[in-house]
Amino acid sequence: MAHNDQPLEFTAEVPSNIALVKYWGKRDPERQWPANDSLSMTLNAARTITTARLHHDAKEKDKDNGDVLLRADMGGELQPVTGNDKALRHLAYLRRELKMPAALHISTKNTFPSGCGIASSASGLGALTLAAISAWTGARSLTELAASGFDLPRLAELARLGSGSACRSFFGGYCLWTAGAEPESQSVMQVYDQDHWPLADLIVIVSPETKSVSSSAGHLTTASSPLFKPRVAGIPARMRRVRAALAARDLDALGVEIEAEALDMHAVMMTATPSLRYLLDGSVDFLSWLRKEREETGLPAYFTIDAGPNIHVICDLKDTAKVSARINAAFPHMAIIADRTGAGPTLTWRPLP
Ligand code: PMV
């Protein structure tokens, strides 16, 4: 049977990514044109798993609004998503852009808590893009998708319109998103694969609560901060130093840069109007502890932080157990998601019964 006639279900797994040089602020929100270049490490354990299929019900097939989207929080039950939701808006955008009328049945879950600074929108919007396009085209692998006109850069470009940072989740290892001189000349590329320098990212959960101001809303406050222009002006030099540290696999050089970079982004957040404070007291206590521990005992670990209270502790993979044990001893009430440099998205399928 031609696979177009056979009901199939497609499962996309797209990892989250942690930015080492952050995307914070947009030159053009409509076209998702970032204020600056950014560079991230693709993760492995923190991912979104999204399954999509065409609606069985023939009556639903050609409807524009017949999509069903179910989402489960980590470990929870699938619940229907309705209203002004980012994923539903992105699905509507993909449908218009790609002229795909068929309604979809989609279910999605994260392997980690959402909306608290573990870049759930990157993996979520990435997985939605990959699963929906696979269901619409019937392509059963990343190779078949590329042959249908949806190679990884194209998928990344489409996912970027849903969430900017999602474009960096389509490649393993270390990924660079350049802003370019025009919105159309943006590009996303892998700079190193995951074997170049596998690092640990120990995500310390200071609070799993969903943040009250989304990063989409946060981006729009950046221009009001007096620190924003100097930040953007300093990014090219920061990027050169981060890339040099990555090339040399020099953790101390990388660590100094990523800590300064994360604090720089949070300084812009806090000095914007309205002021955004994602860091909790527990986050700040953790940062102070990590720095003291490094100075006093030589613990080889550095932090970075996303738009949330949780802390990403970056260290060499071989030091994972030692660093986790020290964190557990000092902060026994804080859970740790032990992650590492990952390999990028996967796509699988199965025939429906
Ligand atoms: O992709 P968005 O709109 O969720 O923005 C992500 C912004 C940060 O996570 C704070 C930084 C980054 O580059 O991932």
Coordinates of C-alpha atoms and ligand atoms in Angstrom, one line a residue:
M1 CA 0.0 0.0 0.0
A2 CA 1.3 3.5 -0.8
H3 CA 2.2 5.1 2.4
N4 CA -0.1 8.1 1.7
D5 CA -3.1 5.8 2.0
Q6 CA -2.0 4.0 5.1
P7 CA -2.8 5.7 8.4
L8 CA 0.5 6.4 10.0
E9 CA 1.5 8.1 13.2
F10 CA 4.7 10.1 13.4
T11 CA 6.8 10.8 16.6
A12 CA 9.2 13.6 16.7
E13 CA 11.7 14.0 19.5
V14 CA 13.4 17.3 19.6
P15 CA 15.9 18.2 22.3
S16 CA 16.0 21.5 24.3
N17 CA 19.1 23.6 24.0
I18 CA 20.9 25.8 26.5
A19 CA 22.3 29.1 25.1
L20 CA 25.9 29.9 25.9
V21 CA 25.5 33.2 24.1
K22 CA 21.9 34.2 24.6
Y23 CA 19.2 35.5 22.2
W24 CA 17.5 38.3 24.1
G25 CA 15.7 40.9 22.1
K26 CA 14.4 41.2 18.6
R27 CA 15.1 43.6 15.8
D28 CA 11.8 42.7 14.1
P29 CA 9.3 40.6 16.1
E30 CA 7.1 39.9 13.1
R31 CA 9.9 38.1 11.2
Q32 CA 11.5 36.8 14.4
W33 CA 14.7 38.7 13.6
P34 CA 17.0 38.5 16.7
A35 CA 19.0 41.5 18.0
N36 CA 22.1 39.4 18.1
D37 CA 23.8 36.2 17.1
S38 CA 23.5 33.3 19.6
L39 CA 25.2 30.0 20.2
S40 CA 23.8 27.0 22.1
M41 CA 24.6 23.5 23.2
T42 CA 22.0 21.0 22.2
L43 CA 20.8 18.8 25.2
N44 CA 20.0 15.1 25.3
A45 CA 17.6 14.2 28.2
A46 CA 15.5 17.4 28.2
R47 CA 13.3 16.9 25.1
T48 CA 9.8 17.2 23.8
I49 CA 8.1 14.1 22.3
T50 CA 5.3 14.9 20.0
T51 CA 3.1 12.5 18.0
A52 CA 1.0 13.6 15.1
R53 CA -1.4 11.9 12.7
L54 CA -4.0 13.0 10.2
H55 CA -7.5 13.0 11.6
H56 CA -9.2 9.6 10.9
D57 CA -12.5 11.2 10.6
A58 CA -13.0 12.1 6.9
K59 CA -15.4 14.9 7.9
E60 CA -12.6 16.6 9.8
K61 CA -10.0 16.2 7.2
D62 CA -10.5 19.3 5.2
K63 CA -11.4 21.6 8.0
D64 CA -9.1 24.5 8.8
N65 CA -9.8 24.4 12.5
G66 CA -10.2 20.7 13.2
D67 CA -6.9 20.2 14.9
V68 CA -6.7 18.5 18.3
L69 CA -3.7 19.2 20.4
L70 CA -3.2 17.3 23.7
R71 CA -0.4 18.2 26.1
A72 CA 0.8 16.6 29.3
D73 CA 3.0 18.2 31.9
M74 CA 5.8 16.1 33.0
G75 CA 4.4 12.9 34.4
G76 CA 0.8 14.2 34.1
E77 CA -2.3 13.3 32.0
L78 CA -2.9 14.5 28.5
Q79 CA -5.2 17.6 28.5
P80 CA -6.7 19.4 25.4
V81 CA -5.0 22.7 24.6
T82 CA -7.4 25.5 23.6
G83 CA -7.4 29.3 23.3
N84 CA -4.6 31.6 22.5
D85 CA -1.8 29.1 22.9
K86 CA 1.6 29.5 21.3
A87 CA 1.6 26.0 19.8
L88 CA -1.9 26.4 18.3
R89 CA -0.8 29.7 16.8
H90 CA 2.3 28.1 15.3
L91 CA 0.3 25.2 13.9
A92 CA -2.1 27.7 12.2
Y93 CA 1.0 29.5 10.8
L94 CA 2.5 26.3 9.4
R95 CA -0.8 25.4 7.8
R96 CA -1.1 28.8 6.1
E97 CA 2.6 28.9 5.1
L98 CA 2.7 25.4 3.7
K99 CA -0.9 25.3 2.4
M100 CA -1.6 22.0 4.3
P101 CA -5.4 21.8 4.9
A102 CA -5.6 18.4 6.6
A103 CA -6.5 18.6 10.3
L104 CA -4.1 16.9 12.7
H105 CA -4.4 15.0 15.9
I106 CA -1.3 15.8 18.0
S107 CA -0.2 14.8 21.5
T108 CA 2.9 16.2 23.2
K109 CA 4.9 15.8 26.4
N110 CA 8.1 17.1 27.9
T111 CA 10.7 15.0 29.8
F112 CA 11.2 18.0 32.1
P113 CA 9.2 20.8 33.7
S114 CA 8.0 23.4 31.2
G115 CA 8.1 27.2 31.3
C116 CA 10.7 27.6 34.0
G117 CA 14.0 28.2 32.1
I118 CA 14.8 24.9 30.5
A119 CA 13.9 26.2 27.1
S120 CA 10.6 24.2 26.7
S121 CA 9.5 26.5 23.9
A122 CA 12.6 25.5 21.9
S123 CA 12.0 21.8 22.1
G124 CA 8.2 22.1 22.1
L125 CA 7.9 24.3 19.0
G126 CA 10.6 22.3 17.3
A127 CA 8.9 19.0 17.9
L128 CA 5.5 20.4 16.8
T129 CA 7.0 21.6 13.6
L130 CA 8.7 18.3 12.8
A131 CA 5.8 16.1 13.8
A132 CA 3.2 18.2 11.9
I133 CA 5.2 18.4 8.7
S134 CA 5.9 14.6 8.8
A135 CA 2.1 13.9 9.2
W136 CA 1.2 16.3 6.4
T137 CA 3.8 15.0 4.0
G138 CA 3.9 11.3 5.0
A139 CA 7.7 11.5 5.1
R140 CA 8.9 8.7 7.4
S141 CA 12.5 9.8 8.1
L142 CA 14.6 13.0 8.2
T143 CA 16.1 11.8 4.9
E144 CA 12.6 11.5 3.3
L145 CA 11.6 14.9 4.7
A146 CA 14.7 16.5 3.2
A147 CA 13.8 14.9 -0.2
S148 CA 10.3 16.5 0.2
G149 CA 11.9 19.9 0.6
F150 CA 12.1 20.0 4.4
D151 CA 15.8 19.6 5.2
L152 CA 17.0 20.5 8.7
P153 CA 17.7 24.2 7.9
R154 CA 14.2 24.6 6.4
L155 CA 12.6 22.9 9.4
A156 CA 14.7 25.1 11.7
E157 CA 13.6 28.2 9.8
L158 CA 9.9 27.2 10.1
A159 CA 10.3 26.4 13.8
R160 CA 12.0 29.7 14.4
L161 CA 8.8 31.5 13.6
G162 CA 7.2 29.7 16.5
S163 CA 10.0 30.2 19.0
G164 CA 13.3 31.8 18.0
S165 CA 15.5 29.5 20.1
A166 CA 13.7 26.4 18.5
C167 CA 15.8 26.9 15.4
R168 CA 19.0 25.9 17.4
S169 CA 17.4 22.5 18.4
F170 CA 17.6 21.0 14.9
F171 CA 21.3 20.2 15.1
G172 CA 23.3 18.2 17.6
G173 CA 26.3 19.5 19.5
Y174 CA 26.9 23.3 19.3
C175 CA 24.7 25.4 17.1
L176 CA 25.0 29.0 15.9
W177 CA 22.1 31.3 14.9
T178 CA 23.3 34.3 13.1
A179 CA 21.1 37.4 12.7
G180 CA 22.5 38.5 9.3
A181 CA 22.1 42.0 7.7
E182 CA 18.4 41.4 6.7
P183 CA 15.7 39.2 8.3
E184 CA 15.9 36.9 5.3
S185 CA 19.7 36.4 5.7
Q186 CA 19.5 34.7 9.1
S187 CA 21.0 31.3 9.3
V188 CA 21.4 28.4 11.6
M189 CA 24.3 26.0 11.5
Q190 CA 26.1 23.4 13.6
V191 CA 29.5 24.6 14.6
Y192 CA 30.6 21.3 16.3
D193 CA 28.9 18.0 16.6
Q194 CA 28.3 16.4 20.0
D195 CA 31.6 14.4 20.0
H196 CA 33.7 17.5 19.7
W197 CA 33.4 18.3 23.4
P198 CA 30.6 16.5 25.3
L199 CA 29.8 18.6 28.4
A200 CA 27.4 18.0 31.3
D201 CA 24.5 20.4 32.0
L202 CA 23.3 19.7 35.5
I203 CA 20.0 21.5 35.6
V204 CA 19.3 22.5 39.2
I205 CA 15.6 23.0 39.8
V206 CA 15.3 26.0 42.2
S207 CA 11.6 26.1 41.3
P208 CA 9.6 24.1 38.8
E209 CA 6.8 26.8 38.7
T210 CA 5.9 28.2 35.3
K211 CA 7.3 31.7 35.1
S212 CA 4.8 34.6 35.2
V213 CA 6.3 36.5 32.2
S214 CA 7.0 34.4 29.1
S215 CA 10.2 34.9 27.2
S216 CA 8.1 36.1 24.2
A217 CA 6.9 39.0 26.4
G218 CA 10.3 39.5 27.9
H219 CA 12.0 40.0 24.5
L220 CA 9.7 43.0 23.9
T221 CA 10.9 44.8 27.0
T222 CA 14.6 44.8 26.1
A223 CA 14.8 48.2 24.2
S224 CA 13.7 49.9 27.5
S225 CA 16.8 48.8 29.3
P226 CA 19.8 51.2 29.2
L227 CA 22.0 48.2 29.3
F228 CA 20.6 46.6 26.1
K229 CA 22.6 48.6 23.5
P230 CA 25.9 48.0 25.2
R231 CA 25.0 44.3 25.6
V232 CA 24.3 43.9 21.9
A233 CA 27.5 45.9 21.0
G234 CA 29.5 43.5 23.1
I235 CA 28.1 40.3 21.6
P236 CA 30.5 39.9 18.6
A237 CA 33.6 40.0 20.9
R238 CA 31.8 37.7 23.4
M239 CA 31.0 35.3 20.6
R240 CA 34.6 35.2 19.4
R241 CA 35.8 34.4 23.0
V242 CA 33.1 31.7 23.4
R243 CA 34.0 30.1 20.1
A244 CA 37.7 30.2 20.9
A245 CA 37.0 28.4 24.2
L246 CA 34.9 25.8 22.5
A247 CA 37.5 25.2 19.8
A248 CA 40.2 24.8 22.5
R249 CA 37.9 22.8 24.8
D250 CA 38.9 25.1 27.6
L251 CA 36.3 24.9 30.4
D252 CA 37.8 27.8 32.5
A253 CA 37.8 30.2 29.5
L254 CA 34.3 29.1 28.5
G255 CA 33.0 29.2 32.1
V256 CA 34.1 32.8 32.7
E257 CA 32.3 33.9 29.5
I258 CA 29.0 32.0 30.0
E259 CA 28.6 33.3 33.6
A260 CA 29.2 36.9 32.5
E261 CA 26.9 36.4 29.6
A262 CA 24.0 35.0 31.7
L263 CA 24.4 37.8 34.2
D264 CA 24.5 40.4 31.4
M265 CA 21.2 39.1 30.0
H266 CA 19.6 39.1 33.5
A267 CA 20.9 42.7 34.1
V268 CA 19.0 43.7 30.9
M269 CA 15.9 41.9 32.2
M270 CA 16.0 43.6 35.6
T271 CA 16.8 47.1 34.2
A272 CA 13.9 47.0 31.6
T273 CA 10.6 48.7 32.1
P274 CA 8.7 46.8 33.4
S275 CA 11.5 45.2 35.3
L276 CA 11.8 41.4 35.0
R277 CA 13.2 39.3 37.7
Y278 CA 13.4 35.7 36.8
L279 CA 16.0 34.8 39.5
L280 CA 14.6 33.8 42.9
D281 CA 16.5 34.2 46.2
G282 CA 17.3 30.5 45.9
S283 CA 18.9 31.0 42.5
V284 CA 21.1 33.8 43.8
D285 CA 22.1 31.7 46.8
F286 CA 23.0 28.9 44.5
L287 CA 25.2 31.2 42.3
S288 CA 27.0 32.5 45.4
W289 CA 27.6 29.0 46.6
L290 CA 28.9 27.7 43.2
R291 CA 31.4 30.6 42.9
K292 CA 32.6 30.1 46.5
E293 CA 32.9 26.4 46.0
R294 CA 35.0 26.9 42.9
E295 CA 37.3 29.4 44.6
E296 CA 37.8 27.5 47.8
T297 CA 37.8 23.9 46.6
G298 CA 38.5 24.2 42.8
L299 CA 35.2 22.6 41.8
P300 CA 35.4 22.7 38.0
A301 CA 31.9 23.9 37.3
Y302 CA 30.3 27.1 35.9
F303 CA 26.8 28.3 35.6
T304 CA 24.5 29.7 32.9
I305 CA 20.8 30.7 33.3
D306 CA 17.9 31.0 30.9
A307 CA 14.8 33.1 31.4
G308 CA 13.9 31.4 34.6
P309 CA 15.1 30.7 38.1
N310 CA 16.8 27.4 37.4
I311 CA 20.5 27.1 37.1
H312 CA 22.4 25.2 34.5
V313 CA 25.7 23.9 35.9
I314 CA 28.2 23.2 33.1
C315 CA 31.1 20.9 33.8
D316 CA 33.2 18.2 32.1
L317 CA 31.2 14.9 31.7
K318 CA 33.8 13.0 33.8
D319 CA 33.0 15.4 36.7
T320 CA 29.3 14.8 36.7
A321 CA 29.1 12.6 39.7
K322 CA 31.4 14.7 41.8
V323 CA 29.7 18.0 41.0
S324 CA 26.2 16.5 41.5
A325 CA 27.2 15.1 44.9
R326 CA 28.5 18.5 46.0
I327 CA 25.2 20.2 44.9
N328 CA 23.1 17.5 46.6
A329 CA 25.0 17.9 49.8
A330 CA 24.6 21.7 49.8
F331 CA 21.1 21.9 48.4
P332 CA 19.4 18.5 49.3
H333 CA 15.9 19.9 48.5
M334 CA 16.8 20.9 44.9
A335 CA 16.3 18.2 42.2
I336 CA 18.9 17.9 39.5
I337 CA 18.2 16.9 35.9
A338 CA 21.5 15.5 34.7
D339 CA 21.8 16.4 31.0
R340 CA 24.6 16.5 28.5
T341 CA 25.5 17.6 25.0
G342 CA 23.1 15.8 22.7
A343 CA 22.7 14.7 19.1
G344 CA 19.6 16.5 17.7
P345 CA 16.1 15.5 16.6
T346 CA 14.8 12.1 15.7
L347 CA 11.7 11.0 13.7
T348 CA 10.0 7.6 13.9
W349 CA 6.7 6.3 12.7
R350 CA 4.3 3.4 13.1
P351 CA 1.2 2.2 11.2
L352 CA -2.0 2.8 13.1
P353 CA -4.1 -0.2 13.9
Ligands
PMV1 O1 12.9 31.3 21.9 P1 12.3 32.2 22.9 O2 11.4 33.2 22.4 O3 11.7 31.3 24.0 O4 13.5 32.9 23.6 C1 14.6 32.3 24.3 C2 15.4 33.2 25.1 C3 16.4 32.6 26.0 O5 16.0 31.2 26.3 C4 16.3 33.3 27.3 C5 17.8 32.6 25.5 C6 18.1 31.7 24.4 O6 18.9 32.1 23.5 O7 17.7 30.5 24.3

